[in-house]
Amino acid sequence: MMVAQLMYRVPLLGWMLREAVLGPVTAKVLFVVNLLLLWALAIVVFGYPAIILPALAAVPVMFALLVLIMKG
């Protein structure tokens, strides 16, 4: 709870995060659209590494998910 309050106080992102968590469905959809557009902008600016780094970050998550699925 305390971490969420600290994140809400960040000047540029705090209000967007608060709306994404507590706001209506439209705010949640627009937050996801903004994240996708930010990723697209990173791809335009930085190129190939902006595509690869999220995939590399997702590898441990997918590995843990596969372990949980196989565990039953």
CSV table of C-alpha atoms in Angstrom, one decimal, residues 31-59:
chain,number,residue,atom,x,y,z
A,31,PHE,CA,-3.3,3.4,-20.2
A,32,VAL,CA,-2.5,0.2,-22.1
A,33,VAL,CA,-2.7,2.1,-25.4
A,34,ASN,CA,-0.2,4.6,-24.0
A,35,LEU,CA,2.2,1.8,-22.9
A,36,LEU,CA,2.0,0.3,-26.4
A,37,LEU,CA,2.7,3.6,-28.0
A,38,LEU,CA,5.6,4.2,-25.7
A,39,TRP,CA,7.0,0.9,-26.7
A,40,ALA,CA,6.5,1.7,-30.4
A,41,LEU,CA,8.3,5.0,-29.8
A,42,ALA,CA,11.2,3.2,-28.1
A,43,ILE,CA,11.4,0.9,-31.1
A,44,VAL,CA,11.6,3.8,-33.5
A,45,VAL,CA,14.3,5.6,-31.4
A,46,PHE,CA,16.4,2.6,-30.2
A,47,GLY,CA,15.6,0.0,-32.8
A,48,TYR,CA,16.1,-3.7,-32.4
A,49,PRO,CA,17.1,-3.7,-28.7
A,50,ALA,CA,13.7,-2.2,-27.7
A,51,ILE,CA,12.1,-5.3,-29.2
A,52,ILE,CA,14.5,-7.8,-27.7
A,53,LEU,CA,14.7,-6.5,-24.1
A,54,PRO,CA,11.0,-7.0,-23.2
A,55,ALA,CA,11.3,-10.6,-24.6
A,56,LEU,CA,14.4,-11.3,-22.5
A,57,ALA,CA,12.6,-9.9,-19.4
A,58,ALA,CA,9.6,-12.2,-20.0
A,59,VAL,CA,11.8,-15.4,-20.2
